[in-house]
PDB file of C-alpha atoms and ligand atoms in Angstrom:
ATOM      1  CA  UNK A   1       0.000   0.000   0.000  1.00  0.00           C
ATOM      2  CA  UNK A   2       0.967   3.251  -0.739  1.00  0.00           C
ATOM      3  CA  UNK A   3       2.483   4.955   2.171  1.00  0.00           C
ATOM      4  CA  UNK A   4       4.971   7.897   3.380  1.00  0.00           C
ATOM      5  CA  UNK A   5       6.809  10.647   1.251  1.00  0.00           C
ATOM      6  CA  UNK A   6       5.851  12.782  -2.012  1.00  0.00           C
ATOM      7  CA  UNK A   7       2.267  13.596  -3.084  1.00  0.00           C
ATOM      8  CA  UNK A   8       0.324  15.240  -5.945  1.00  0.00           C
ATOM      9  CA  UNK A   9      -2.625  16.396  -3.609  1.00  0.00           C
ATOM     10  CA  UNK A  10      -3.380  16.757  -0.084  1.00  0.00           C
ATOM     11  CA  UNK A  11      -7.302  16.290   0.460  1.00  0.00           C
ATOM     12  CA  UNK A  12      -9.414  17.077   3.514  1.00  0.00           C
ATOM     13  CA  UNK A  13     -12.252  14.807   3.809  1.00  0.00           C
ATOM     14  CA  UNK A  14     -15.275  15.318   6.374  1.00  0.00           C
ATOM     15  CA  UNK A  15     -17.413  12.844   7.505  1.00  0.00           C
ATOM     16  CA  UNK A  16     -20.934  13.947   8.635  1.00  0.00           C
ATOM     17  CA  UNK A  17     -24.414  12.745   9.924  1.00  0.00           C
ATOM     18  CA  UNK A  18     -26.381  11.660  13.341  1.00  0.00           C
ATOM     19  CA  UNK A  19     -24.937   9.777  15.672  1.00  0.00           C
ATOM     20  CA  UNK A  20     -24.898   6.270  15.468  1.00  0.00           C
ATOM     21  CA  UNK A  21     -24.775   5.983  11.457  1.00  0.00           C
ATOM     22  CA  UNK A  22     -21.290   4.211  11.154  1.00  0.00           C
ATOM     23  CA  UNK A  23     -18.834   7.342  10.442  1.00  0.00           C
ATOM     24  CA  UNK A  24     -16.349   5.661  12.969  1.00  0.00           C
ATOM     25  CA  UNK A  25     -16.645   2.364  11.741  1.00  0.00           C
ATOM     26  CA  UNK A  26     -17.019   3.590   7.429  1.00  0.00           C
ATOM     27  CA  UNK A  27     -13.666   5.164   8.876  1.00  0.00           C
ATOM     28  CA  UNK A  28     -11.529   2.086  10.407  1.00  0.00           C
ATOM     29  CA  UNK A  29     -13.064  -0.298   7.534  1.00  0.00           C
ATOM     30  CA  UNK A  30     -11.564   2.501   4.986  1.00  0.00           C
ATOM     31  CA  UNK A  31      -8.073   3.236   7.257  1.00  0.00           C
ATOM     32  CA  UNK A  32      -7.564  -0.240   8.313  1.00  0.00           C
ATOM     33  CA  UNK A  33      -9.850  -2.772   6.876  1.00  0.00           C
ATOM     34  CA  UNK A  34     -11.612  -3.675  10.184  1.00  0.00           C
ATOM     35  CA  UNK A  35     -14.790  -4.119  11.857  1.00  0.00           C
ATOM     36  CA  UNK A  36     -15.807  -4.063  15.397  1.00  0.00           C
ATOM     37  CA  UNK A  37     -18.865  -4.950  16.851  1.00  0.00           C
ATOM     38  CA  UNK A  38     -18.820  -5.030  20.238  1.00  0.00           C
ATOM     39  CA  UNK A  39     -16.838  -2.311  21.819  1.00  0.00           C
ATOM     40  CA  UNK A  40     -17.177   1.347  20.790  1.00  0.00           C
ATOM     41  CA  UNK A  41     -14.751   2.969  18.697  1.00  0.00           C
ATOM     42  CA  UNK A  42     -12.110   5.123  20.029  1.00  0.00           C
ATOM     43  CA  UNK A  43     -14.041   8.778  21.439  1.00  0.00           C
ATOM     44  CA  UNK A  44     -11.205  11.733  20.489  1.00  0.00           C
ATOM     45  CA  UNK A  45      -9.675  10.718  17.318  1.00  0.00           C
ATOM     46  CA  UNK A  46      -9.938  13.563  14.521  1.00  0.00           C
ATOM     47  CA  UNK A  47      -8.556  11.649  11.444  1.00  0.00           C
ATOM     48  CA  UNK A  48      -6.829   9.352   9.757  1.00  0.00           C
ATOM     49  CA  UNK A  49      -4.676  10.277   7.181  1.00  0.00           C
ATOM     50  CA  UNK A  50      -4.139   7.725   4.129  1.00  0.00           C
ATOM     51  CA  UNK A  51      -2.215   8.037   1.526  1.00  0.00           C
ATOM     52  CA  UNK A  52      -4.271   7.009  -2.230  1.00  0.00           C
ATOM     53  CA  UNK A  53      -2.985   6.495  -5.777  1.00  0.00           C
ATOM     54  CA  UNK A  54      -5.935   7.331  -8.376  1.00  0.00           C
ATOM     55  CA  UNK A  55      -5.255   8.057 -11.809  1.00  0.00           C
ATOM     56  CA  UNK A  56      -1.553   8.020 -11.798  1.00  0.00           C
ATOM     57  CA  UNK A  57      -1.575  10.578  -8.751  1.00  0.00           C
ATOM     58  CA  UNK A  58      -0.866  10.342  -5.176  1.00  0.00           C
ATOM     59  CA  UNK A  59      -3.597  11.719  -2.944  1.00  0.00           C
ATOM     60  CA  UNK A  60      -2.494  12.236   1.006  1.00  0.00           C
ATOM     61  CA  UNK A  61      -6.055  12.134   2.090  1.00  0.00           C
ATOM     62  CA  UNK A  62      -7.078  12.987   5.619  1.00  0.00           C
ATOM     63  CA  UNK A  63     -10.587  11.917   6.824  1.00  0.00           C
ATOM     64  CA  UNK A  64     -11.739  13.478   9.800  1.00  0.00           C
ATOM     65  CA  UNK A  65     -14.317  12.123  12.113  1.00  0.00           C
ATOM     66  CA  UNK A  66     -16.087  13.346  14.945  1.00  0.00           C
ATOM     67  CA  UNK A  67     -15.261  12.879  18.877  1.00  0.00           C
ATOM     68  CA  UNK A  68     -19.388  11.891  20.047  1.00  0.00           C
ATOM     69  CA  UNK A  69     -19.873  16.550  19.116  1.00  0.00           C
ATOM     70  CA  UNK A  70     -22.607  15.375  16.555  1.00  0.00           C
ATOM     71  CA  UNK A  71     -24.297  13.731  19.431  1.00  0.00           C
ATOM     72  CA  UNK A  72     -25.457  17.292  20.113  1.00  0.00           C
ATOM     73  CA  UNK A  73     -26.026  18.126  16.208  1.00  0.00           C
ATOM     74  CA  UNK A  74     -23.401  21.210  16.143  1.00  0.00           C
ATOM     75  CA  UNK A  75     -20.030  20.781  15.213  1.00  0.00           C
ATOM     76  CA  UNK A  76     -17.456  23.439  15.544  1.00  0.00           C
ATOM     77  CA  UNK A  77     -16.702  25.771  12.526  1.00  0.00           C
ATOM     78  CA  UNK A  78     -12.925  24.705  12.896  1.00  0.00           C
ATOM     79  CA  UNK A  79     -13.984  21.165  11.434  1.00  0.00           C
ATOM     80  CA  UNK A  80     -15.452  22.390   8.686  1.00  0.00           C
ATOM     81  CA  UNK A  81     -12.689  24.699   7.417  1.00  0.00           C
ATOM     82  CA  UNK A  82     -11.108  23.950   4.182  1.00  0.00           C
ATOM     83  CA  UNK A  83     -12.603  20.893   3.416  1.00  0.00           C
ATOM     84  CA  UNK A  84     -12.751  19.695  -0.338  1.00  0.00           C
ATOM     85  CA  UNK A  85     -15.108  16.563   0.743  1.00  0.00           C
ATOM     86  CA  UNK A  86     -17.772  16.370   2.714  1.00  0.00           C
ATOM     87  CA  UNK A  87     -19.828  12.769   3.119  1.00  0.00           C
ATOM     88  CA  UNK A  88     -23.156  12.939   4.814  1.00  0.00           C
ATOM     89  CA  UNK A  89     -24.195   9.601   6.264  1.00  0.00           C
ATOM     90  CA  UNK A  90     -27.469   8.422   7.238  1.00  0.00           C
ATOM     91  CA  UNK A  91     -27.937   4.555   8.435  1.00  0.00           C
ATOM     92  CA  UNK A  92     -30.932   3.005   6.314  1.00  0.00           C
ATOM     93  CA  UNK A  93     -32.860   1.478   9.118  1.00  0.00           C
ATOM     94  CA  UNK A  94     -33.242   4.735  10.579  1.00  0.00           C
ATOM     95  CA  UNK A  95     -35.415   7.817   8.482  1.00  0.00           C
ATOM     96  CA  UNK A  96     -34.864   9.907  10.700  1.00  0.00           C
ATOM     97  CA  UNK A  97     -31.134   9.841  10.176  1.00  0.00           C
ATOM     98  CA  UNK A  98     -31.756  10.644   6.463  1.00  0.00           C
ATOM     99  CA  UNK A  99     -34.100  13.639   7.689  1.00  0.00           C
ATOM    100  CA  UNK A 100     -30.991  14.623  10.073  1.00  0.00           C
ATOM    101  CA  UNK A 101     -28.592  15.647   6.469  1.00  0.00           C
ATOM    102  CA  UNK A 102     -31.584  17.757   5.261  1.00  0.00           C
ATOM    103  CA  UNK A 103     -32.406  19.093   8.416  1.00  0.00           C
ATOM    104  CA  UNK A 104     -29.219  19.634  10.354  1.00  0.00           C
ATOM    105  CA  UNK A 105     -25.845  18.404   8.158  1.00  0.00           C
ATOM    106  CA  UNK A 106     -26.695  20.269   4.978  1.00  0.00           C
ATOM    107  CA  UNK A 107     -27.323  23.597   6.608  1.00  0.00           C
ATOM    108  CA  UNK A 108     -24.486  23.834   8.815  1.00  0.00           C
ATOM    109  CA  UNK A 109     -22.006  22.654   5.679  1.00  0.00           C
ATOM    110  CA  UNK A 110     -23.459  25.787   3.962  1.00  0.00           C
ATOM    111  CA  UNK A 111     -22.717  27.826   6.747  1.00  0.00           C
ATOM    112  CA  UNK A 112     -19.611  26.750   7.649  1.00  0.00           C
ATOM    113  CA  UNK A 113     -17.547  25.241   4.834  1.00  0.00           C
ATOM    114  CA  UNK A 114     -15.123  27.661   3.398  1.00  0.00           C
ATOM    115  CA  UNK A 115     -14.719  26.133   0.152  1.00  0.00           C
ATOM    116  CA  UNK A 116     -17.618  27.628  -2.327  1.00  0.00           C
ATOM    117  CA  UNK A 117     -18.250  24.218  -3.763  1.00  0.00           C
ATOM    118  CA  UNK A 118     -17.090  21.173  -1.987  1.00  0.00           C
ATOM    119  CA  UNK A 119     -17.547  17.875  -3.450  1.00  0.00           C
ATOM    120  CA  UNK A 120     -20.136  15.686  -1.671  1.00  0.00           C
ATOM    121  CA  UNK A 121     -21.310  12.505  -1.324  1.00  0.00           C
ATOM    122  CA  UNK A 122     -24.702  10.983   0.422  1.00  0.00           C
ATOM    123  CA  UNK A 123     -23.716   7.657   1.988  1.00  0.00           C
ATOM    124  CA  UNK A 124     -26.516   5.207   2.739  1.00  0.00           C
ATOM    125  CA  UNK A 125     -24.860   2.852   5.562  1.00  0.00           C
ATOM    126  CA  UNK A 126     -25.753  -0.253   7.138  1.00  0.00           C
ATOM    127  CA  UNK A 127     -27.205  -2.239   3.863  1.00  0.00           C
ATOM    128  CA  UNK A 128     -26.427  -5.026   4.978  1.00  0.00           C
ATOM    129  CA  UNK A 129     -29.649  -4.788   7.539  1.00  0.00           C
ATOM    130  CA  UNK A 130     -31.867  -4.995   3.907  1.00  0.00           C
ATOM    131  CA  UNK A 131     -34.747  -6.406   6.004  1.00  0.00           C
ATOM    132  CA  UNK A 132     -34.926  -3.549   8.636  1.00  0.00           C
ATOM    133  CA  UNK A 133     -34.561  -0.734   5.794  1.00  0.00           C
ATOM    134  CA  UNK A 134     -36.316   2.399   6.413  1.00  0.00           C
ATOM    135  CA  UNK A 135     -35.360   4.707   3.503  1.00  0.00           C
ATOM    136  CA  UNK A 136     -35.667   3.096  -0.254  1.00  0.00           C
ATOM    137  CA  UNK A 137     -32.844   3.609  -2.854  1.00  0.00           C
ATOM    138  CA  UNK A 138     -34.695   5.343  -4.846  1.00  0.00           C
ATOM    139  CA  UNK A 139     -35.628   8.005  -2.318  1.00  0.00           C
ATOM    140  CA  UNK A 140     -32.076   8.412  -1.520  1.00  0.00           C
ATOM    141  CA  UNK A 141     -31.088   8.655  -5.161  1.00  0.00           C
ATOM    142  CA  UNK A 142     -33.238  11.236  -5.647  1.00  0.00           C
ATOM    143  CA  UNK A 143     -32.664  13.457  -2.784  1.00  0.00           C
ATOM    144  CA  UNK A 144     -28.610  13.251  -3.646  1.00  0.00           C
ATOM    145  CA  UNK A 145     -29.212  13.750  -7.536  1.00  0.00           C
ATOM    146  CA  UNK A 146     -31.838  17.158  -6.015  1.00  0.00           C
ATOM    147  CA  UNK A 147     -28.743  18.203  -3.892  1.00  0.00           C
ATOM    148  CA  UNK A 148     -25.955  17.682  -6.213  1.00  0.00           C
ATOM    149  CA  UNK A 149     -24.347  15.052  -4.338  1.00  0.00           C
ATOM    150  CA  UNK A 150     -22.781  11.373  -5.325  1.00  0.00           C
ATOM    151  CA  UNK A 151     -24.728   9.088  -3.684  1.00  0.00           C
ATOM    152  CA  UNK A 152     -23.151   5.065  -2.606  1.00  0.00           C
ATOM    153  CA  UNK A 153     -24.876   2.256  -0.754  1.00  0.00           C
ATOM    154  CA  UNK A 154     -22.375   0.733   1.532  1.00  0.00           C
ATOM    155  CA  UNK A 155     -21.967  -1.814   4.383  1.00  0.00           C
ATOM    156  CA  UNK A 156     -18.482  -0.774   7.217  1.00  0.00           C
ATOM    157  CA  UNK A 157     -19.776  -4.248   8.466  1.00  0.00           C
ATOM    158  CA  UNK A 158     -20.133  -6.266   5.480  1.00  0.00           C
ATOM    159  CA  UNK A 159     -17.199  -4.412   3.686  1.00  0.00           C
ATOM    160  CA  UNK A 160     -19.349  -3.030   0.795  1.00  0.00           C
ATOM    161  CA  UNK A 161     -18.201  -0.324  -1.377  1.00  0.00           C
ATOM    162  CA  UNK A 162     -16.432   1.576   1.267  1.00  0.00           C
ATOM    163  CA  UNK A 163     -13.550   2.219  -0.872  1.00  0.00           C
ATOM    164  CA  UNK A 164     -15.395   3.017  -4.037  1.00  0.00           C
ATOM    165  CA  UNK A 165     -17.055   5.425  -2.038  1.00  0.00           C
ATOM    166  CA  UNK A 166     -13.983   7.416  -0.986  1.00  0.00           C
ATOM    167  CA  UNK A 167     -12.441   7.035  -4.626  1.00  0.00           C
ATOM    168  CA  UNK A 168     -15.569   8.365  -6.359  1.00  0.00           C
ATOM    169  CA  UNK A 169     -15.472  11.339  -4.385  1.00  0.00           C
ATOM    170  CA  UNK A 170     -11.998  11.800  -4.551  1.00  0.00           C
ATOM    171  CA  UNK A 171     -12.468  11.429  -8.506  1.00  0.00           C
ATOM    172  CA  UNK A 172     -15.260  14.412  -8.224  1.00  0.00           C
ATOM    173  CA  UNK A 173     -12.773  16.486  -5.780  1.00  0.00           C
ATOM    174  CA  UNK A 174      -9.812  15.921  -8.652  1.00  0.00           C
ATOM    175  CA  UNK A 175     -12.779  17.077 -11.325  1.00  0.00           C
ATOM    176  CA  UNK A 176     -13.787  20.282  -9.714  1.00  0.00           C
ATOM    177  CA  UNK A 177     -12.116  23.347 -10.539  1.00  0.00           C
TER     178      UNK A 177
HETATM  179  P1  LIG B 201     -20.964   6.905  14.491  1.00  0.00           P
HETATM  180  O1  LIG B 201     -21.597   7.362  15.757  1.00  0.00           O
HETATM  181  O2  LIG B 201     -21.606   7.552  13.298  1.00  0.00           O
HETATM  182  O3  LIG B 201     -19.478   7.039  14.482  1.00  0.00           O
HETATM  183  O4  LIG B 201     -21.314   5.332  14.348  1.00  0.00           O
HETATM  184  P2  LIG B 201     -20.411   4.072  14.750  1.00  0.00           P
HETATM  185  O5  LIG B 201     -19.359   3.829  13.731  1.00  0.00           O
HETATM  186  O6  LIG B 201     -19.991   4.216  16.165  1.00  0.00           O
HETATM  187  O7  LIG B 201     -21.484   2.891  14.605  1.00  0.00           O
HETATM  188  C1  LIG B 201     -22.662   2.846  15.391  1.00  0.00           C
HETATM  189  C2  LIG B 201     -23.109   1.386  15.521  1.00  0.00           C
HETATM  190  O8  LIG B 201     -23.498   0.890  14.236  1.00  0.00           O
HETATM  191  C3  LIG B 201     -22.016   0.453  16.027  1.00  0.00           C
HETATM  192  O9  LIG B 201     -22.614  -0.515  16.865  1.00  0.00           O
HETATM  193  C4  LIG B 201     -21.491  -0.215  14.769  1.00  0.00           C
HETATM  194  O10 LIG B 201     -20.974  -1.495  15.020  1.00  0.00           O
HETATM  195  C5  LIG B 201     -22.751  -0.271  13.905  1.00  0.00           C
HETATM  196  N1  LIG B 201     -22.465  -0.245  12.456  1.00  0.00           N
HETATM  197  C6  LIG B 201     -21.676   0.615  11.791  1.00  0.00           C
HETATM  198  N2  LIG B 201     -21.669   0.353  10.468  1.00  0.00           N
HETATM  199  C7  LIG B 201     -22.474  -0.717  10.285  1.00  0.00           C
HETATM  200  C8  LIG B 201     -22.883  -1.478   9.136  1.00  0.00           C
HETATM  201  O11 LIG B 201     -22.501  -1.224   7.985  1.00  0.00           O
HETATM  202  N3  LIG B 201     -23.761  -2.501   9.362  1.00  0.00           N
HETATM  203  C9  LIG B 201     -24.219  -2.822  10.608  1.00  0.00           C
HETATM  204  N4  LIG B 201     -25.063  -3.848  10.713  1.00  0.00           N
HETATM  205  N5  LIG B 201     -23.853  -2.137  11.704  1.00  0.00           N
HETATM  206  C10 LIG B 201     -22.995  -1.101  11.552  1.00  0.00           C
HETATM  207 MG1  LIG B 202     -18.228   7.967  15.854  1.00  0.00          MG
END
């Protein structure tokens, strides 16, 4: 794997959404291929910085992740600063997690993000739990095609498109001018 030294671009990625949706664990299963059930992930880290080759380029990416802050639904402005990605997450078997980007995630991006156009990404999580699905594909397609965002169906648990995800957004990022 790609690791250390030169790069072509340095990325800052932003994870997003209610609590509970799987940032932490679409994070580890991204950073370091793992997924843990039973105990919590680690409260405090801020990223993880990887290091991807796309298109003959080197990307140092960092992906940051929130301490437990979206528990309250207000992160500070600090986090959002200077991001050229930002994913918004919702977990399938829960609407009102999808509710929570419209509601919450996509107004405080527009308020805080200093970037004029970021690249972003909807992330439905958790397919894996197909028989406890709340929100339909084709709602979520929708909404993310309405808002101008990439939308991916993934499972952190079942390892599911978690790096396409991150690599088609990184592919729009590269795109945008
Ligand atoms: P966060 O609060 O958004 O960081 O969410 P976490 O990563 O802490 O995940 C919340 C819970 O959902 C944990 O119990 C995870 O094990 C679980 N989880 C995360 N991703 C998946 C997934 O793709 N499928 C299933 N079945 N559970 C998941
Ligand atoms: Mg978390």
């Amino acid at each position: 794997a790609a690791s250390g030294g030169s790069f072509d671009h340095l990325f800052k990625v932003l994870l997003v959404g209610d609590s509970g949706v799987g940032k932490t664990s679409l994070l580890q299963r991204f950073s370091e291929g793992s997924f843990d059930e039973a105990s919590p992930p680690t409260i405090g880290v801020d990223f993880r910085l990887k290091y991807v080759d796309l298109q003959g380029k080197r990307i140092k990416l960092t992906v940051w992740d929130t301490a437990g802050q979206e528990r309250f639904r207000t992160l500070t402005s600090s986090y959002y600063r200077g991001a050229h990605g930002i994913v918004y997450l919702f977990d399938v078997t829960r609407e009102e997690t999808f509710e929570g980007i419209k509601e919450v995630w996509m107004p405080e991006v527009a308020m805080y993000s200093t970037l004029e156009h970021p690249a972003t990404m909807v992330i439905a999580n958790k397919i894996d739990l197909e028989s406890e699905r709340e929100v339909s594909r084709e709602q979520a397609t929708a909404f993310s095609r309405q808002n101008g965002c990439l939308f991916v169906e993934t499972s952190a648990k079942a390892d599911v498109a978690v790096r396409q995800a991150f690599e088609e957004l990184l592919l729009k990022i590269l795109d945008s001018p």
